[in-house]
One Martini backbone bead per residue (centre of mass of N, CA, C, O) as a GRO file, in nm:
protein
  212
    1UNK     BB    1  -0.109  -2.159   2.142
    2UNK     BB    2  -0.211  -2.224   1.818
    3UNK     BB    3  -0.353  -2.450   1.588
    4UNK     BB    4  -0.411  -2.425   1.194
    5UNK     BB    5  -0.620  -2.610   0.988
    6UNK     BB    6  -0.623  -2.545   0.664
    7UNK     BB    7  -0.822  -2.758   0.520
    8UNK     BB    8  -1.096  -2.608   0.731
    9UNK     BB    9  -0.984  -2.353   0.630
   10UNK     BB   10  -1.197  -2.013   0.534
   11UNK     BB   11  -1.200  -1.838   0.252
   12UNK     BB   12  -1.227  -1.499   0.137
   13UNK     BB   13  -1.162  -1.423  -0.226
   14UNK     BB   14  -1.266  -1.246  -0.541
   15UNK     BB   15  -0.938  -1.258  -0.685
   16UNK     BB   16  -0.929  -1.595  -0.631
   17UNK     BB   17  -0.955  -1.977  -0.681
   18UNK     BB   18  -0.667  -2.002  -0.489
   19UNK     BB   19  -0.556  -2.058  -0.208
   20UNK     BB   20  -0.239  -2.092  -0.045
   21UNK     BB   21  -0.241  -1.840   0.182
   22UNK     BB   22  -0.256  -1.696   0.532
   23UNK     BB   23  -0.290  -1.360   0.699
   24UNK     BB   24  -0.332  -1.225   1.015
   25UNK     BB   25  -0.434  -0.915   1.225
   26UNK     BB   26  -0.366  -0.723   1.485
   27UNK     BB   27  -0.319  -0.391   1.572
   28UNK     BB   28  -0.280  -0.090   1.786
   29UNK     BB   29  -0.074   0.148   1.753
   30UNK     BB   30   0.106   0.265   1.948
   31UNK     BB   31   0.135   0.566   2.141
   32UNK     BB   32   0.371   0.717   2.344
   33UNK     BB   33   0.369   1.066   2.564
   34UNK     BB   34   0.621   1.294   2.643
   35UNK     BB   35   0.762   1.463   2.916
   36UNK     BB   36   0.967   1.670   3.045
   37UNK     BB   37   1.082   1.557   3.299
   38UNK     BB   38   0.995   1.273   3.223
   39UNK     BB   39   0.904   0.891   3.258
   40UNK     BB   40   0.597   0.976   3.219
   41UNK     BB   41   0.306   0.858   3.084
   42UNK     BB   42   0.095   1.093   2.953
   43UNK     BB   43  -0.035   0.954   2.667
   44UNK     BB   44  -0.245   0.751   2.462
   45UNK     BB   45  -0.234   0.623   2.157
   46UNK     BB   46  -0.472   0.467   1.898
   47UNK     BB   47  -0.411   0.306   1.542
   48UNK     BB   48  -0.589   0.088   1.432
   49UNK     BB   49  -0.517  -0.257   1.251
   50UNK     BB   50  -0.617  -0.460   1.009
   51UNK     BB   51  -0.473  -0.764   0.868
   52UNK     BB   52  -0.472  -0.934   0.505
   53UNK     BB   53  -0.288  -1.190   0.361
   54UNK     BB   54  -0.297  -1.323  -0.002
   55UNK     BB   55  -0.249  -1.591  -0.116
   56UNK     BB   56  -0.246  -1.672  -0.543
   57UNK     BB   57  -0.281  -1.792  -0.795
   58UNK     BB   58  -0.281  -1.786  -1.131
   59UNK     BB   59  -0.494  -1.572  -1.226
   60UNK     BB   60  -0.597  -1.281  -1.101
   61UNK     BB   61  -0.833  -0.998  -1.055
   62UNK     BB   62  -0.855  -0.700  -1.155
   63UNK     BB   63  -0.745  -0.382  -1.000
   64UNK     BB   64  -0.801  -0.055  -0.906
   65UNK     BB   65  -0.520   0.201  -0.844
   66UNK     BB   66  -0.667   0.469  -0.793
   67UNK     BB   67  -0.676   0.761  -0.690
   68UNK     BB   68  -0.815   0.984  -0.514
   69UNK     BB   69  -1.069   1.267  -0.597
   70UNK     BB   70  -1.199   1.262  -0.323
   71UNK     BB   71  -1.394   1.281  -0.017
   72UNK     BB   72  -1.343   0.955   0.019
   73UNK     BB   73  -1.341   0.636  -0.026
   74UNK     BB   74  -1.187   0.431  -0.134
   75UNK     BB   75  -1.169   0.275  -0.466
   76UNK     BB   76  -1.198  -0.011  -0.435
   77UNK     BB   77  -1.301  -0.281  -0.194
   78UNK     BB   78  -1.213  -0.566  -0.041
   79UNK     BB   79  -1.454  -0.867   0.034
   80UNK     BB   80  -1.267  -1.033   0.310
   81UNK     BB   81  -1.215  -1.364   0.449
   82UNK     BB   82  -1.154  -1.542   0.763
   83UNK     BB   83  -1.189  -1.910   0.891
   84UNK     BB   84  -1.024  -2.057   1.141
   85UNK     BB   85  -0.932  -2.376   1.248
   86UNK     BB   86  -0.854  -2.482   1.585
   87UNK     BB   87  -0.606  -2.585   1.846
   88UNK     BB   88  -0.697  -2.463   2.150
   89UNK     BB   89  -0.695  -2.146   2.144
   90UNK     BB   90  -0.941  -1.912   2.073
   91UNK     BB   91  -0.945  -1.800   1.718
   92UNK     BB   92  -0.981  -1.539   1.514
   93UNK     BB   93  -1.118  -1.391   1.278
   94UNK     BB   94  -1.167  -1.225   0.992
   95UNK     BB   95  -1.369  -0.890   0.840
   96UNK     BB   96  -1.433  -0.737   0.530
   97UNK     BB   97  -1.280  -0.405   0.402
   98UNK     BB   98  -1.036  -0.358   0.183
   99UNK     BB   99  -0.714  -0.223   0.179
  100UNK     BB  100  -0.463  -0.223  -0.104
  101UNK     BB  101  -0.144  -0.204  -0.030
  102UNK     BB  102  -0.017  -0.450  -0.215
  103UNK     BB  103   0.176  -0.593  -0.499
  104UNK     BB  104   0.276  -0.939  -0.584
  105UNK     BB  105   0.484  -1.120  -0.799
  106UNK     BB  106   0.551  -1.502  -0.886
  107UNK     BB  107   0.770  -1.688  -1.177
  108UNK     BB  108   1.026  -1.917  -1.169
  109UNK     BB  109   0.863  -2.134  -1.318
  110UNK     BB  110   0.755  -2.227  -1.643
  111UNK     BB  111   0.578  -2.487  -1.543
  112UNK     BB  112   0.465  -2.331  -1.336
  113UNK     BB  113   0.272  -2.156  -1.126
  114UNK     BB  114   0.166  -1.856  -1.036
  115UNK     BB  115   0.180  -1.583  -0.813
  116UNK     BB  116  -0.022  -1.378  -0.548
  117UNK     BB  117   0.009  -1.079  -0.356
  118UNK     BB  118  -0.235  -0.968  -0.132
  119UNK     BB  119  -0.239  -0.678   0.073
  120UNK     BB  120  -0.392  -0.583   0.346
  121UNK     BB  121  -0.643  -0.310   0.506
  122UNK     BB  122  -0.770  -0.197   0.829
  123UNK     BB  123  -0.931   0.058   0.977
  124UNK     BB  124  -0.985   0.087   1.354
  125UNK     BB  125  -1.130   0.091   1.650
  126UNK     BB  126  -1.000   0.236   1.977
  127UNK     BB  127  -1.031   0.288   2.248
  128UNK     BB  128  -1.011   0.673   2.168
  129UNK     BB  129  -1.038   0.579   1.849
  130UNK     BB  130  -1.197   0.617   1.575
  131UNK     BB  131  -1.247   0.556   1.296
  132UNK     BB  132  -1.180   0.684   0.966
  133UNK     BB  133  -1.387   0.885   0.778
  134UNK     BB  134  -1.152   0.858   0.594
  135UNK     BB  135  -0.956   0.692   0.289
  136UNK     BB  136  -0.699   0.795   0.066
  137UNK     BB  137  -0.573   0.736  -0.216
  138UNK     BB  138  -0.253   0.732  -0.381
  139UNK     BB  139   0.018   0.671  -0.536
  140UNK     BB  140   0.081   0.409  -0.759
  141UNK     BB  141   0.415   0.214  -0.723
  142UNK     BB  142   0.640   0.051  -0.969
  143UNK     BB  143   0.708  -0.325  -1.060
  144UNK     BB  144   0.809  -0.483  -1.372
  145UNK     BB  145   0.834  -0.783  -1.594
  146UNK     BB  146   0.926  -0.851  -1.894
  147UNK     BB  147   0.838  -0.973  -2.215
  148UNK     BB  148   0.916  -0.845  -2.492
  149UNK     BB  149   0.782  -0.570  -2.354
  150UNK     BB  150   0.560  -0.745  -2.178
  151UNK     BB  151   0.365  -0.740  -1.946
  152UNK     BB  152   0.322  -1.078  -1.691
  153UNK     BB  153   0.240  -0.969  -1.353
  154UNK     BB  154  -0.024  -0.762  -1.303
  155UNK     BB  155   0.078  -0.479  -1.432
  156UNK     BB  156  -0.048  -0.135  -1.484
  157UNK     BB  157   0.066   0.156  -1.652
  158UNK     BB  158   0.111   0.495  -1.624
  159UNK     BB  159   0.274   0.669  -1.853
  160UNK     BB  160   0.600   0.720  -1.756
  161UNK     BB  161   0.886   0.500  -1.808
  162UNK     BB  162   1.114   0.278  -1.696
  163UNK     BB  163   1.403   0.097  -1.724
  164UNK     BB  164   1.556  -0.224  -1.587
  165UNK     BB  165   1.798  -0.407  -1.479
  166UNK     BB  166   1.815  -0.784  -1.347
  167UNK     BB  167   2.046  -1.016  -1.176
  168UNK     BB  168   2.135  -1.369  -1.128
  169UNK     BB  169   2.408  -1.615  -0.980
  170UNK     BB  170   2.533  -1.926  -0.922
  171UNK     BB  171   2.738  -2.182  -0.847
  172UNK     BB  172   2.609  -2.457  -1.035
  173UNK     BB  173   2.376  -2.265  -1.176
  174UNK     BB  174   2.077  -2.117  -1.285
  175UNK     BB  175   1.973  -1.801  -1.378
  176UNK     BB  176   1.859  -1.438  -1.407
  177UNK     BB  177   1.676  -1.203  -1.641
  178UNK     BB  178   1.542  -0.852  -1.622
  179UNK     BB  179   1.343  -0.626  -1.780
  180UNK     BB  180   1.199  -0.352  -1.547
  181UNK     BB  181   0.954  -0.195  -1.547
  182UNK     BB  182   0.880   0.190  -1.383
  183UNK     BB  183   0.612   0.312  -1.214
  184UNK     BB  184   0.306   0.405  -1.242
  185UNK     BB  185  -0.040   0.239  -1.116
  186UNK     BB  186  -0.369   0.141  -1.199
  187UNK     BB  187  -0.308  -0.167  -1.204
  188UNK     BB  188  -0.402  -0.537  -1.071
  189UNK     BB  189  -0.368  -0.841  -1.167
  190UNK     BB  190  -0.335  -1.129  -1.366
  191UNK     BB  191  -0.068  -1.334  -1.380
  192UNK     BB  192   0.096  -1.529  -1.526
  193UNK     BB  193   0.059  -1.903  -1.689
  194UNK     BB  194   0.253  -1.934  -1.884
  195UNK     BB  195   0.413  -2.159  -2.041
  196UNK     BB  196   0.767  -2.058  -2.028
  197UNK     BB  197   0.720  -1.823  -1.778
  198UNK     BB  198   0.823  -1.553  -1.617
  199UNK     BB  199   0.798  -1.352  -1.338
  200UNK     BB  200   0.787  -0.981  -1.181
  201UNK     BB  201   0.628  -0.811  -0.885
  202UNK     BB  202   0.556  -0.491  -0.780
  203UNK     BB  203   0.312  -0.272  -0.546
  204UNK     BB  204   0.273  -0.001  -0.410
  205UNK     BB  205  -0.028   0.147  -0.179
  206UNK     BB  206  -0.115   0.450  -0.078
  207UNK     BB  207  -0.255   0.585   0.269
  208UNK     BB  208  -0.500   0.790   0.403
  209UNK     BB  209  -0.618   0.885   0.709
  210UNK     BB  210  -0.901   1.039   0.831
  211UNK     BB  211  -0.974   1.289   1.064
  212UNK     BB  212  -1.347   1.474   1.106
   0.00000   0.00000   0.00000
């Protein structure tokens, strides 16, 4: 194990001037393959991806999650990376070109700041399994809090949505309610900081790698 100096550890992340945390990682995605009548591995796949996901203070800059529409690498992708101080163990930061897979906003506290969490990945060679000719994205569906009709998460939905109500209170405390409109999604980033607002939001955004 490794410990990790947070103070002189070093984000670069074009969507955000304050990061607040960060967490990164690497997985090789393993399969293995069996056949009938044997507990020996037949053969093993592996289709690795590295992982940089990223708090940040509202409000960050907005960013579009329209599917693709041709056969091409989604576009934009973000060029983020992290170079952390380490005592210990040396670990590697990463960098590169990132596909923002989730987007999240969170605002409890009417005058404190709101926070957005921005998660990405990025499809990598490994073994024998090449990088994906291309990544192309789907529709990207979401939720987000309104008040009096607007949304104020850093979510822009797209034609047609629904509202649903959402509340919660706990014995001794004072909770809290919200009208959340759910649809499909162009645009993330840009959560309010307006002192005396809250609100919640989050945004799934798939992908499919191609090997072509």
């Amino acid at each position: 194990m490794s410990i990790v100096i947070g103070a002189t550890t070093t984000v670069s992340f074009p969507y955000g001037d304050c990061v607040v945390s960060v967490n990164w990682g690497y997985n090789p995605n393993v399969q293995r393959l069996y056949c009938l009548g044997s507990w020996d591995v037949f053969d093993t796949i592996q289709k690795p991806t590295e992982t940089l996901n990223v708090t940040i203070y509202a409000p960050g800059s907005p960013i579009s999650v329209t599917p693709t529409g041709a056969c091409a690498n989604a576009s934009p992708r973000i060029t983020a990376s992290v170079s952390p101080t380490v005592c210990g163990e040396a670990v590697a930061g990463v960098s590169g070109d990132w596909y923002l897979t989730s987007y999240g906003f969170s605002k409890d506290d009417p005058v404190g700041p709101g926070q957005e969490t921005w998660s990405m990945t990025k499809w990598v060679a490994g073994g024998d399994t090449p990088a994906p000719t291309y990544v192309i994205r789907g529709i990207s569906e979401g939720q987000a809090s309104n008040v009096n009709g607007v949304i104020n998460s850093g979510v822009v939905f797209t034609g047609e949505t629904v509202e649903a109500t959402t509340g919660s209170v706990s014995a001794g405390s004072v909770g809290r309610a919200y009208v959340t409109t759910i649809g499909q999604v162009i645009s993330v980033g840009g959560g309010t900081n307006t002192p005396g607002e809250t609100g919640t939001g989050s945004v799934s955004i798939p992908y499919t790698p191609l090997w072509l």
